[in-house]
PDB file of C-alpha atoms in Angstrom:
ATOM      1  CA  UNK A 586      -6.108  37.612  32.686  1.00 42.00           C
ATOM      2  CA  UNK A 587      -5.184  35.935  29.719  1.00 40.00           C
ATOM      3  CA  UNK A 588      -7.759  34.308  26.918  1.00 44.00           C
ATOM      4  CA  UNK A 589      -7.666  30.561  26.884  1.00 48.00           C
ATOM      5  CA  UNK A 590      -6.146  29.540  23.260  1.00 47.00           C
ATOM      6  CA  UNK A 591      -8.901  27.922  21.049  1.00 58.00           C
ATOM      7  CA  UNK A 592      -7.469  24.711  19.462  1.00 55.00           C
ATOM      8  CA  UNK A 593      -9.546  25.060  16.568  1.00 61.00           C
ATOM      9  CA  UNK A 594      -8.628  28.685  15.869  1.00 54.00           C
ATOM     10  CA  UNK A 595      -4.477  27.139  16.520  1.00 50.00           C
ATOM     11  CA  UNK A 596      -5.799  24.913  13.504  1.00 53.00           C
ATOM     12  CA  UNK A 597      -6.833  27.421  11.694  1.00 55.00           C
ATOM     13  CA  UNK A 598      -3.826  30.047  11.386  1.00 50.00           C
ATOM     14  CA  UNK A 599      -1.067  26.986  10.877  1.00 48.00           C
ATOM     15  CA  UNK A 600      -2.951  25.834   7.667  1.00 51.00           C
ATOM     16  CA  UNK A 601      -3.462  28.985   6.573  1.00 52.00           C
ATOM     17  CA  UNK A 602       0.284  30.004   7.553  1.00 54.00           C
ATOM     18  CA  UNK A 603       1.591  26.852   5.919  1.00 73.00           C
ATOM     19  CA  UNK A 604       3.056  27.275   2.157  1.00 89.00           C
ATOM     20  CA  UNK A 605       1.454  26.731  -1.292  1.00 92.00           C
ATOM     21  CA  UNK A 606       3.719  24.055  -2.981  1.00 94.00           C
ATOM     22  CA  UNK A 607       3.649  23.563  -6.638  1.00 92.00           C
ATOM     23  CA  UNK A 608       5.543  21.428  -8.900  1.00 91.00           C
ATOM     24  CA  UNK A 609       6.405  18.353 -11.261  1.00 90.00           C
ATOM     25  CA  UNK A 610       6.086  14.828 -11.030  1.00 92.00           C
ATOM     26  CA  UNK A 611       6.237  11.869 -13.330  1.00 89.00           C
ATOM     27  CA  UNK A 612       4.984   8.760 -13.502  1.00 89.00           C
ATOM     28  CA  UNK A 613       7.832   6.059 -14.758  1.00 87.00           C
ATOM     29  CA  UNK A 614       7.457   2.533 -15.323  1.00 85.00           C
ATOM     30  CA  UNK A 615       7.188  -0.536 -18.002  1.00 81.00           C
ATOM     31  CA  UNK A 616       4.776  -0.093 -20.692  1.00 73.00           C
ATOM     32  CA  UNK A 617       1.304  -0.708 -19.433  1.00 77.00           C
ATOM     33  CA  UNK A 618       1.388  -0.431 -15.940  1.00 83.00           C
ATOM     34  CA  UNK A 619      -0.653   1.682 -15.495  1.00 83.00           C
ATOM     35  CA  UNK A 620       0.687   5.045 -15.467  1.00 82.00           C
ATOM     36  CA  UNK A 621      -2.102   6.437 -18.150  1.00 79.00           C
ATOM     37  CA  UNK A 622      -4.769   5.920 -15.648  1.00 84.00           C
ATOM     38  CA  UNK A 623      -4.123   6.771 -12.859  1.00 88.00           C
ATOM     39  CA  UNK A 624      -2.670  10.464 -13.742  1.00 84.00           C
ATOM     40  CA  UNK A 625      -6.535  10.630 -15.502  1.00 81.00           C
ATOM     41  CA  UNK A 626      -7.711   9.197 -11.852  1.00 87.00           C
ATOM     42  CA  UNK A 627      -5.923  11.939 -10.320  1.00 88.00           C
ATOM     43  CA  UNK A 628      -6.983  14.503 -12.619  1.00 81.00           C
ATOM     44  CA  UNK A 629     -10.348  13.526 -12.593  1.00 76.00           C
ATOM     45  CA  UNK A 630     -10.848  13.645 -16.174  1.00 60.00           C
ATOM     46  CA  UNK A 631      -9.122  12.185 -19.102  1.00 59.00           C
ATOM     47  CA  UNK A 632      -5.893  13.450 -20.254  1.00 58.00           C
ATOM     48  CA  UNK A 633      -3.957  10.964 -21.048  1.00 56.00           C
ATOM     49  CA  UNK A 634      -4.771   7.896 -23.884  1.00 50.00           C
ATOM     50  CA  UNK A 635      -4.919   4.941 -22.231  1.00 53.00           C
ATOM     51  CA  UNK A 636      -4.999   1.214 -23.800  1.00 48.00           C
ATOM     52  CA  UNK A 637      -4.154  -2.161 -22.665  1.00 48.00           C
ATOM     53  CA  UNK A 638      -1.453  -1.974 -25.434  1.00 47.00           C
ATOM     54  CA  UNK A 639       1.526  -1.226 -24.714  1.00 44.00           C
ATOM     55  CA  UNK A 640       3.578   2.213 -25.944  1.00 45.00           C
ATOM     56  CA  UNK A 641       0.259   4.413 -26.149  1.00 45.00           C
ATOM     57  CA  UNK A 642       1.628   7.450 -24.762  1.00 46.00           C
ATOM     58  CA  UNK A 643       3.796   9.083 -26.676  1.00 45.00           C
ATOM     59  CA  UNK A 644       3.820  12.796 -25.745  1.00 49.00           C
ATOM     60  CA  UNK A 645       4.423  14.579 -22.370  1.00 58.00           C
ATOM     61  CA  UNK A 646       0.896  14.865 -20.793  1.00 55.00           C
ATOM     62  CA  UNK A 647       0.818  16.838 -18.281  1.00 66.00           C
ATOM     63  CA  UNK A 648      -2.178  16.398 -16.058  1.00 79.00           C
ATOM     64  CA  UNK A 649      -2.752  19.504 -13.541  1.00 83.00           C
ATOM     65  CA  UNK A 650      -4.183  18.861 -10.173  1.00 87.00           C
ATOM     66  CA  UNK A 651      -5.747  21.761  -8.149  1.00 87.00           C
ATOM     67  CA  UNK A 652      -5.411  21.443  -4.049  1.00 88.00           C
ATOM     68  CA  UNK A 653      -5.910  23.511  -1.631  1.00 90.00           C
ATOM     69  CA  UNK A 654      -2.665  23.683  -0.491  1.00 92.00           C
ATOM     70  CA  UNK A 655      -0.479  22.644  -3.475  1.00 93.00           C
ATOM     71  CA  UNK A 656      -0.609  22.176  -7.558  1.00 90.00           C
ATOM     72  CA  UNK A 657       0.312  18.932  -8.774  1.00 90.00           C
ATOM     73  CA  UNK A 658       1.850  18.753 -11.905  1.00 88.00           C
ATOM     74  CA  UNK A 659       1.521  15.216 -13.599  1.00 86.00           C
ATOM     75  CA  UNK A 660       3.929  14.508 -16.452  1.00 80.00           C
ATOM     76  CA  UNK A 661       2.778  11.733 -18.458  1.00 67.00           C
ATOM     77  CA  UNK A 662       5.906   9.752 -19.651  1.00 68.00           C
ATOM     78  CA  UNK A 663       5.999   7.165 -22.224  1.00 62.00           C
ATOM     79  CA  UNK A 664       7.100   3.528 -21.356  1.00 62.00           C
ATOM     80  CA  UNK A 665      10.784   3.473 -20.847  1.00 64.00           C
ATOM     81  CA  UNK A 666      11.757  -0.035 -23.307  1.00 63.00           C
ATOM     82  CA  UNK A 667      14.574  -1.327 -25.677  1.00 67.00           C
ATOM     83  CA  UNK A 668      14.103   0.257 -28.359  1.00 68.00           C
ATOM     84  CA  UNK A 669      13.864  -1.176 -32.413  1.00 73.00           C
ATOM     85  CA  UNK A 670      13.690   1.669 -34.215  1.00 75.00           C
ATOM     86  CA  UNK A 671      14.042   5.687 -34.440  1.00 75.00           C
ATOM     87  CA  UNK A 672      10.528   6.466 -32.572  1.00 70.00           C
ATOM     88  CA  UNK A 673      11.432   4.050 -29.699  1.00 73.00           C
ATOM     89  CA  UNK A 674      14.740   6.113 -29.070  1.00 76.00           C
ATOM     90  CA  UNK A 675      13.016   9.116 -29.248  1.00 74.00           C
ATOM     91  CA  UNK A 676      10.293   8.011 -26.731  1.00 73.00           C
ATOM     92  CA  UNK A 677      13.381   6.842 -24.176  1.00 74.00           C
ATOM     93  CA  UNK A 678      15.651  10.524 -24.554  1.00 76.00           C
ATOM     94  CA  UNK A 679      12.004  11.763 -23.557  1.00 73.00           C
ATOM     95  CA  UNK A 680      11.595  10.129 -20.542  1.00 74.00           C
ATOM     96  CA  UNK A 681      15.274  10.486 -19.427  1.00 76.00           C
ATOM     97  CA  UNK A 682      14.872  14.513 -20.440  1.00 75.00           C
ATOM     98  CA  UNK A 683      12.141  14.473 -17.849  1.00 76.00           C
ATOM     99  CA  UNK A 684      13.525  12.606 -15.184  1.00 79.00           C
ATOM    100  CA  UNK A 685      15.738  15.190 -14.727  1.00 78.00           C
ATOM    101  CA  UNK A 686      13.224  17.803 -14.604  1.00 81.00           C
ATOM    102  CA  UNK A 687      10.633  17.007 -12.425  1.00 89.00           C
ATOM    103  CA  UNK A 688      10.492  17.158  -8.425  1.00 93.00           C
ATOM    104  CA  UNK A 689       8.864  13.867  -7.592  1.00 95.00           C
ATOM    105  CA  UNK A 690       9.380  10.677  -9.848  1.00 94.00           C
ATOM    106  CA  UNK A 691       6.625   7.725  -8.929  1.00 94.00           C
ATOM    107  CA  UNK A 692       7.635   4.165 -10.371  1.00 94.00           C
ATOM    108  CA  UNK A 693       4.846   2.361 -11.558  1.00 93.00           C
ATOM    109  CA  UNK A 694       4.531  -1.422 -10.967  1.00 94.00           C
ATOM    110  CA  UNK A 695       1.585  -4.043 -11.187  1.00 94.00           C
ATOM    111  CA  UNK A 696       0.272  -6.029  -7.846  1.00 95.00           C
ATOM    112  CA  UNK A 697      -0.381  -8.406 -10.344  1.00 94.00           C
ATOM    113  CA  UNK A 698       3.323  -8.959 -12.367  1.00 93.00           C
ATOM    114  CA  UNK A 699       6.369 -10.420 -11.308  1.00 91.00           C
ATOM    115  CA  UNK A 700       9.128  -7.885 -10.680  1.00 91.00           C
ATOM    116  CA  UNK A 701      11.149  -8.420 -14.252  1.00 90.00           C
ATOM    117  CA  UNK A 702      13.589  -7.387 -16.297  1.00 89.00           C
ATOM    118  CA  UNK A 703      12.154  -3.873 -17.533  1.00 86.00           C
ATOM    119  CA  UNK A 704      11.222  -3.214 -13.972  1.00 90.00           C
ATOM    120  CA  UNK A 705      14.920  -3.461 -12.575  1.00 90.00           C
ATOM    121  CA  UNK A 706      15.998  -1.980 -15.865  1.00 86.00           C
ATOM    122  CA  UNK A 707      13.915   1.553 -14.797  1.00 88.00           C
ATOM    123  CA  UNK A 708      14.681   1.183 -11.084  1.00 91.00           C
ATOM    124  CA  UNK A 709      18.395   0.752 -11.841  1.00 90.00           C
ATOM    125  CA  UNK A 710      18.058   4.153 -14.216  1.00 85.00           C
ATOM    126  CA  UNK A 711      16.212   6.044 -11.091  1.00 89.00           C
ATOM    127  CA  UNK A 712      19.133   4.776  -8.852  1.00 90.00           C
ATOM    128  CA  UNK A 713      21.447   7.334 -11.223  1.00 85.00           C
ATOM    129  CA  UNK A 714      19.351  10.176  -9.990  1.00 85.00           C
ATOM    130  CA  UNK A 715      19.877  10.938  -6.198  1.00 83.00           C
ATOM    131  CA  UNK A 716      18.174  14.596  -5.360  1.00 86.00           C
ATOM    132  CA  UNK A 717      14.787  13.799  -6.817  1.00 90.00           C
ATOM    133  CA  UNK A 718      12.594  11.911  -3.817  1.00 94.00           C
ATOM    134  CA  UNK A 719      11.060   8.419  -5.207  1.00 95.00           C
ATOM    135  CA  UNK A 720       7.853   7.041  -4.660  1.00 96.00           C
ATOM    136  CA  UNK A 721       6.662   3.350  -5.209  1.00 96.00           C
ATOM    137  CA  UNK A 722       3.413   2.687  -6.646  1.00 96.00           C
ATOM    138  CA  UNK A 723       1.700  -0.649  -6.551  1.00 96.00           C
ATOM    139  CA  UNK A 724      -0.713  -0.018  -9.168  1.00 94.00           C
ATOM    140  CA  UNK A 725      -3.821  -2.329 -10.404  1.00 93.00           C
ATOM    141  CA  UNK A 726      -4.695  -3.239  -6.582  1.00 95.00           C
ATOM    142  CA  UNK A 727      -8.325  -4.503  -7.622  1.00 93.00           C
ATOM    143  CA  UNK A 728      -6.555  -7.603  -9.468  1.00 94.00           C
ATOM    144  CA  UNK A 729      -4.722  -9.499  -6.384  1.00 94.00           C
ATOM    145  CA  UNK A 730      -5.688 -10.698  -3.210  1.00 95.00           C
ATOM    146  CA  UNK A 731      -3.617  -9.175   0.169  1.00 94.00           C
ATOM    147  CA  UNK A 732      -0.963 -11.706  -0.009  1.00 95.00           C
ATOM    148  CA  UNK A 733       0.048 -11.293  -3.663  1.00 95.00           C
ATOM    149  CA  UNK A 734      -0.222  -7.728  -2.999  1.00 95.00           C
ATOM    150  CA  UNK A 735       2.520  -7.902   0.363  1.00 95.00           C
ATOM    151  CA  UNK A 736       4.771  -9.830  -1.735  1.00 95.00           C
ATOM    152  CA  UNK A 737       4.413  -7.348  -4.114  1.00 95.00           C
ATOM    153  CA  UNK A 738       5.409  -4.813  -1.820  1.00 96.00           C
ATOM    154  CA  UNK A 739       8.084  -6.216   0.424  1.00 95.00           C
ATOM    155  CA  UNK A 740       9.965  -7.160  -3.697  1.00 95.00           C
ATOM    156  CA  UNK A 741       9.814  -3.411  -4.120  1.00 95.00           C
ATOM    157  CA  UNK A 742      10.690  -2.336  -1.110  1.00 95.00           C
ATOM    158  CA  UNK A 743      13.637  -5.192  -1.763  1.00 94.00           C
ATOM    159  CA  UNK A 744      15.194  -3.661  -4.854  1.00 93.00           C
ATOM    160  CA  UNK A 745      15.256  -0.346  -3.532  1.00 93.00           C
ATOM    161  CA  UNK A 746      18.043  -1.876  -0.788  1.00 93.00           C
ATOM    162  CA  UNK A 747      19.978  -3.451  -3.290  1.00 92.00           C
ATOM    163  CA  UNK A 748      19.848  -0.471  -5.524  1.00 91.00           C
ATOM    164  CA  UNK A 749      21.026   1.414  -2.719  1.00 89.00           C
ATOM    165  CA  UNK A 750      18.428   4.106  -2.367  1.00 89.00           C
ATOM    166  CA  UNK A 751      15.320   4.333  -0.057  1.00 92.00           C
ATOM    167  CA  UNK A 752      11.929   5.118  -1.896  1.00 96.00           C
ATOM    168  CA  UNK A 753      10.136   8.023  -0.146  1.00 95.00           C
ATOM    169  CA  UNK A 754       7.020   6.285   0.189  1.00 95.00           C
ATOM    170  CA  UNK A 755       5.614   2.853  -1.120  1.00 96.00           C
ATOM    171  CA  UNK A 756       1.549   2.980  -1.694  1.00 96.00           C
ATOM    172  CA  UNK A 757      -0.649   0.649  -3.569  1.00 96.00           C
ATOM    173  CA  UNK A 758      -3.559   2.445  -5.516  1.00 95.00           C
ATOM    174  CA  UNK A 759      -6.551   1.057  -7.503  1.00 93.00           C
ATOM    175  CA  UNK A 760      -7.057   4.177  -9.954  1.00 88.00           C
ATOM    176  CA  UNK A 761     -10.107   2.344 -11.746  1.00 86.00           C
ATOM    177  CA  UNK A 762     -11.672   1.379  -8.214  1.00 89.00           C
ATOM    178  CA  UNK A 763     -10.295   5.235  -6.802  1.00 87.00           C
ATOM    179  CA  UNK A 764      -8.523   3.755  -3.811  1.00 91.00           C
ATOM    180  CA  UNK A 765      -6.020   5.164  -2.225  1.00 93.00           C
ATOM    181  CA  UNK A 766      -5.068   8.185  -5.175  1.00 91.00           C
ATOM    182  CA  UNK A 767      -6.294  10.632  -3.145  1.00 91.00           C
ATOM    183  CA  UNK A 768      -3.335   9.346  -0.336  1.00 94.00           C
ATOM    184  CA  UNK A 769      -1.402   9.162  -3.482  1.00 94.00           C
ATOM    185  CA  UNK A 770      -1.467  13.072  -3.640  1.00 93.00           C
ATOM    186  CA  UNK A 771      -1.283  14.110  -0.186  1.00 94.00           C
ATOM    187  CA  UNK A 772       1.526  12.144  -0.004  1.00 95.00           C
ATOM    188  CA  UNK A 773       3.003  13.773  -3.493  1.00 95.00           C
ATOM    189  CA  UNK A 774       2.108  17.470  -2.554  1.00 94.00           C
ATOM    190  CA  UNK A 775       5.035  18.223   0.760  1.00 95.00           C
ATOM    191  CA  UNK A 776       7.954  16.735  -1.449  1.00 95.00           C
ATOM    192  CA  UNK A 777       7.199  19.693  -3.515  1.00 95.00           C
ATOM    193  CA  UNK A 778       8.488  23.139  -3.637  1.00 94.00           C
ATOM    194  CA  UNK A 779       7.144  25.703  -2.100  1.00 95.00           C
ATOM    195  CA  UNK A 780       5.948  27.708  -4.946  1.00 92.00           C
ATOM    196  CA  UNK A 781       2.516  29.492  -6.108  1.00 91.00           C
ATOM    197  CA  UNK A 782       0.142  27.816  -8.176  1.00 88.00           C
ATOM    198  CA  UNK A 783       1.976  27.817 -11.477  1.00 83.00           C
ATOM    199  CA  UNK A 784      -1.067  27.561 -13.642  1.00 81.00           C
ATOM    200  CA  UNK A 785      -4.714  29.556 -13.551  1.00 76.00           C
ATOM    201  CA  UNK A 786      -7.360  27.021 -11.370  1.00 76.00           C
ATOM    202  CA  UNK A 787      -9.608  24.917 -13.591  1.00 67.00           C
ATOM    203  CA  UNK A 788      -6.833  24.477 -16.036  1.00 67.00           C
ATOM    204  CA  UNK A 789      -6.540  20.087 -16.220  1.00 61.00           C
ATOM    205  CA  UNK A 790      -3.927  20.402 -19.034  1.00 62.00           C
ATOM    206  CA  UNK A 791      -1.106  22.473 -20.824  1.00 57.00           C
ATOM    207  CA  UNK A 792      -1.092  20.062 -23.813  1.00 58.00           C
ATOM    208  CA  UNK A 793      -3.000  21.476 -27.012  1.00 63.00           C
ATOM    209  CA  UNK A 794      -6.195  21.345 -28.100  1.00 74.00           C
ATOM    210  CA  UNK A 795      -4.908  19.939 -31.357  1.00 75.00           C
ATOM    211  CA  UNK A 796      -2.326  17.305 -29.756  1.00 77.00           C
ATOM    212  CA  UNK A 797      -5.290  16.433 -27.635  1.00 78.00           C
ATOM    213  CA  UNK A 798      -7.720  15.585 -30.154  1.00 84.00           C
ATOM    214  CA  UNK A 799      -4.843  13.676 -31.791  1.00 85.00           C
ATOM    215  CA  UNK A 800      -4.343  11.775 -28.888  1.00 83.00           C
ATOM    216  CA  UNK A 801      -8.399  11.077 -28.436  1.00 85.00           C
ATOM    217  CA  UNK A 802      -8.857  10.158 -32.284  1.00 87.00           C
ATOM    218  CA  UNK A 803      -5.521   7.797 -32.242  1.00 86.00           C
ATOM    219  CA  UNK A 804      -7.278   5.724 -28.783  1.00 83.00           C
ATOM    220  CA  UNK A 805     -10.085   5.215 -30.830  1.00 86.00           C
ATOM    221  CA  UNK A 806      -8.275   3.853 -33.725  1.00 85.00           C
ATOM    222  CA  UNK A 807      -5.929   1.539 -31.782  1.00 82.00           C
ATOM    223  CA  UNK A 808      -9.230  -0.168 -29.688  1.00 80.00           C
ATOM    224  CA  UNK A 809      -9.904  -3.253 -31.299  1.00 65.00           C
ATOM    225  CA  UNK A 810      -6.644  -3.935 -34.293  1.00 64.00           C
ATOM    226  CA  UNK A 811      -4.375  -6.483 -34.565  1.00 50.00           C
ATOM    227  CA  UNK A 812      -1.135  -6.346 -32.603  1.00 53.00           C
ATOM    228  CA  UNK A 813       1.072  -5.210 -35.154  1.00 50.00           C
ATOM    229  CA  UNK A 814      -1.065  -2.129 -35.153  1.00 60.00           C
ATOM    230  CA  UNK A 815       0.184   0.070 -32.256  1.00 54.00           C
ATOM    231  CA  UNK A 816       3.583   1.669 -33.082  1.00 63.00           C
ATOM    232  CA  UNK A 817       1.928   2.219 -36.799  1.00 74.00           C
ATOM    233  CA  UNK A 818      -0.511   4.856 -36.099  1.00 81.00           C
ATOM    234  CA  UNK A 819       0.158   8.407 -36.191  1.00 83.00           C
ATOM    235  CA  UNK A 820      -2.900  11.206 -36.125  1.00 84.00           C
ATOM    236  CA  UNK A 821      -2.585  14.475 -37.276  1.00 82.00           C
ATOM    237  CA  UNK A 822      -5.372  17.025 -36.877  1.00 82.00           C
ATOM    238  CA  UNK A 823      -5.259  19.281 -40.366  1.00 82.00           C
ATOM    239  CA  UNK A 824      -7.148  21.576 -38.550  1.00 81.00           C
ATOM    240  CA  UNK A 825      -9.695  23.028 -36.121  1.00 78.00           C
ATOM    241  CA  UNK A 826     -12.583  25.322 -37.370  1.00 83.00           C
ATOM    242  CA  UNK A 827     -16.157  27.223 -36.171  1.00 83.00           C
ATOM    243  CA  UNK A 828     -18.731  26.332 -39.042  1.00 84.00           C
ATOM    244  CA  UNK A 829     -19.651  29.385 -40.288  1.00 84.00           C
ATOM    245  CA  UNK A 830     -23.673  31.085 -40.391  1.00 83.00           C
ATOM    246  CA  UNK A 831     -24.209  29.073 -37.325  1.00 82.00           C
ATOM    247  CA  UNK A 832     -26.559  30.795 -34.988  1.00 83.00           C
ATOM    248  CA  UNK A 833     -24.565  31.376 -31.564  1.00 78.00           C
ATOM    249  CA  UNK A 834     -26.821  29.034 -29.656  1.00 81.00           C
ATOM    250  CA  UNK A 835     -26.290  25.864 -31.965  1.00 85.00           C
ATOM    251  CA  UNK A 836     -22.209  26.287 -32.659  1.00 85.00           C
ATOM    252  CA  UNK A 837     -20.257  23.336 -34.430  1.00 87.00           C
ATOM    253  CA  UNK A 838     -16.712  23.204 -34.599  1.00 85.00           C
ATOM    254  CA  UNK A 839     -15.426  21.187 -37.971  1.00 89.00           C
ATOM    255  CA  UNK A 840     -12.357  19.139 -37.616  1.00 87.00           C
ATOM    256  CA  UNK A 841     -10.217  17.450 -40.494  1.00 88.00           C
ATOM    257  CA  UNK A 842      -7.616  14.996 -38.828  1.00 89.00           C
ATOM    258  CA  UNK A 843      -5.456  12.290 -41.085  1.00 87.00           C
ATOM    259  CA  UNK A 844      -4.899   8.832 -39.253  1.00 88.00           C
ATOM    260  CA  UNK A 845      -1.261   7.447 -40.847  1.00 87.00           C
ATOM    261  CA  UNK A 846      -0.507   3.771 -40.734  1.00 84.00           C
ATOM    262  CA  UNK A 847       2.713   2.663 -42.502  1.00 83.00           C
ATOM    263  CA  UNK A 848       1.903   0.262 -45.524  1.00 82.00           C
ATOM    264  CA  UNK A 849      -0.987   0.040 -47.756  1.00 82.00           C
ATOM    265  CA  UNK A 850      -2.224  -3.365 -46.217  1.00 81.00           C
ATOM    266  CA  UNK A 851      -2.990  -1.541 -43.316  1.00 83.00           C
ATOM    267  CA  UNK A 852      -5.246   0.658 -44.104  1.00 83.00           C
ATOM    268  CA  UNK A 853      -7.885  -2.311 -44.754  1.00 82.00           C
ATOM    269  CA  UNK A 854      -7.621  -2.897 -41.123  1.00 82.00           C
ATOM    270  CA  UNK A 855      -8.206   0.823 -39.975  1.00 82.00           C
ATOM    271  CA  UNK A 856     -11.612   1.340 -42.584  1.00 85.00           C
ATOM    272  CA  UNK A 857     -13.153  -2.237 -41.837  1.00 85.00           C
ATOM    273  CA  UNK A 858     -15.477  -4.042 -44.433  1.00 86.00           C
ATOM    274  CA  UNK A 859     -17.875  -0.817 -46.210  1.00 89.00           C
ATOM    275  CA  UNK A 860     -15.942   1.532 -43.678  1.00 85.00           C
ATOM    276  CA  UNK A 861     -17.295   0.143 -40.749  1.00 88.00           C
ATOM    277  CA  UNK A 862     -14.550   0.587 -38.506  1.00 87.00           C
ATOM    278  CA  UNK A 863     -13.232   3.991 -39.154  1.00 88.00           C
ATOM    279  CA  UNK A 864     -16.867   4.901 -38.834  1.00 91.00           C
ATOM    280  CA  UNK A 865     -16.866   4.002 -35.326  1.00 90.00           C
ATOM    281  CA  UNK A 866     -13.336   5.168 -34.950  1.00 89.00           C
ATOM    282  CA  UNK A 867     -14.787   9.015 -35.662  1.00 90.00           C
ATOM    283  CA  UNK A 868     -18.329   8.192 -33.430  1.00 91.00           C
ATOM    284  CA  UNK A 869     -16.215   7.163 -30.271  1.00 90.00           C
ATOM    285  CA  UNK A 870     -13.547   9.631 -30.792  1.00 90.00           C
ATOM    286  CA  UNK A 871     -16.260  12.613 -31.275  1.00 90.00           C
ATOM    287  CA  UNK A 872     -18.001  11.368 -27.869  1.00 89.00           C
ATOM    288  CA  UNK A 873     -14.645  12.195 -26.256  1.00 86.00           C
ATOM    289  CA  UNK A 874     -13.328  15.035 -28.368  1.00 84.00           C
ATOM    290  CA  UNK A 875     -16.897  17.099 -27.418  1.00 85.00           C
ATOM    291  CA  UNK A 876     -16.787  15.897 -23.985  1.00 80.00           C
ATOM    292  CA  UNK A 877     -12.904  17.775 -23.615  1.00 75.00           C
ATOM    293  CA  UNK A 878     -14.195  21.003 -25.599  1.00 76.00           C
ATOM    294  CA  UNK A 879     -17.282  21.307 -24.783  1.00 78.00           C
ATOM    295  CA  UNK A 880     -19.272  21.822 -28.180  1.00 82.00           C
ATOM    296  CA  UNK A 881     -20.613  20.242 -30.710  1.00 87.00           C
ATOM    297  CA  UNK A 882     -18.405  18.275 -33.444  1.00 89.00           C
ATOM    298  CA  UNK A 883     -18.422  17.297 -36.943  1.00 92.00           C
ATOM    299  CA  UNK A 884     -15.260  14.905 -37.565  1.00 92.00           C
ATOM    300  CA  UNK A 885     -13.615  14.131 -41.119  1.00 90.00           C
ATOM    301  CA  UNK A 886     -10.888  11.411 -40.525  1.00 90.00           C
ATOM    302  CA  UNK A 887      -9.338  10.332 -43.441  1.00 88.00           C
ATOM    303  CA  UNK A 888      -6.560   7.332 -43.503  1.00 88.00           C
ATOM    304  CA  UNK A 889      -3.031   7.924 -45.292  1.00 85.00           C
ATOM    305  CA  UNK A 890      -0.090   6.064 -45.976  1.00 83.00           C
ATOM    306  CA  UNK A 891       3.465   7.388 -44.552  1.00 80.00           C
ATOM    307  CA  UNK A 892       5.645   4.416 -45.494  1.00 78.00           C
ATOM    308  CA  UNK A 893       7.785   2.796 -42.211  1.00 72.00           C
ATOM    309  CA  UNK A 894       7.480   6.646 -40.712  1.00 74.00           C
ATOM    310  CA  UNK A 895       8.575   5.060 -37.567  1.00 73.00           C
ATOM    311  CA  UNK A 896      11.861   4.266 -39.012  1.00 73.00           C
ATOM    312  CA  UNK A 897      12.316   8.397 -41.037  1.00 72.00           C
ATOM    313  CA  UNK A 898      13.227  10.956 -39.512  1.00 73.00           C
ATOM    314  CA  UNK A 899      11.761  13.753 -42.293  1.00 73.00           C
ATOM    315  CA  UNK A 900       8.528  11.675 -41.746  1.00 70.00           C
ATOM    316  CA  UNK A 901       8.596  11.239 -37.212  1.00 69.00           C
ATOM    317  CA  UNK A 902       9.041  15.664 -37.538  1.00 69.00           C
ATOM    318  CA  UNK A 903       6.240  15.819 -39.963  1.00 67.00           C
ATOM    319  CA  UNK A 904       4.515  13.940 -37.663  1.00 66.00           C
ATOM    320  CA  UNK A 905       5.329  15.975 -34.483  1.00 65.00           C
ATOM    321  CA  UNK A 906       7.893  13.445 -32.740  1.00 60.00           C
TER     322      UNK A 906
END
């Protein structure tokens, strides 16, 4: 007499047999479409700098999402835009190179902004990438009512049709309210290739620590400055060294970093009256750096002028672009 099948055991067996998947996904969209905030929400920790200023992401930050069934490596690219400087052109090159190498592309469109020429420009570029599955992600849904959201979902669906391709998925999310973020990961995972994990458990990003630290300082420096400054700020961490002669239970990491701006007139804006602003930048970024590195930090910040660095290939190289 045959034993009766146990549905739970069968389900468990099927789950065990399901192949693990791992691969790369990138979020694209106009500057300030919520890409970095979404990356941080999926990873569960701050790995990409966020700011309400456009063009704050300059490096391809990879956030790593570990799941039982999949490992999702998120590549965060700068926003694609019409470049006005050599830096702008280089940022656009980074975007296109990334698109060609990932397994899934997520197009981010804020729920509270009408589809504009910038979005159409990006989706038109995406239409040319034939084999890669594309997901439309309506971000910032916490800022709109259900009617506005429905209109946005319809608009992005139509845009795909107009350009002759179908979105693999269309999903509304709010990274700030943590709404549907897990569902987004559920939708991306099956689109990745079968593969064992590509990074060790516990790794959240493959960005070098010095780059991450520089980005956290730059994020703090961007807060509250006038509109003309975002593109003019670059940060280079010169060295990170453990302080000698410290007891093992009280380590201290010395970090020396330079904040570069393009013109002497901008120096005062960054430093502030009697150095108050620079002090705030140091305090704010130090808190995030200590959380990232898990150790107390002494942060030594200096402001320097690198004349018109965004247009100078030699300076761009020196500053890591």
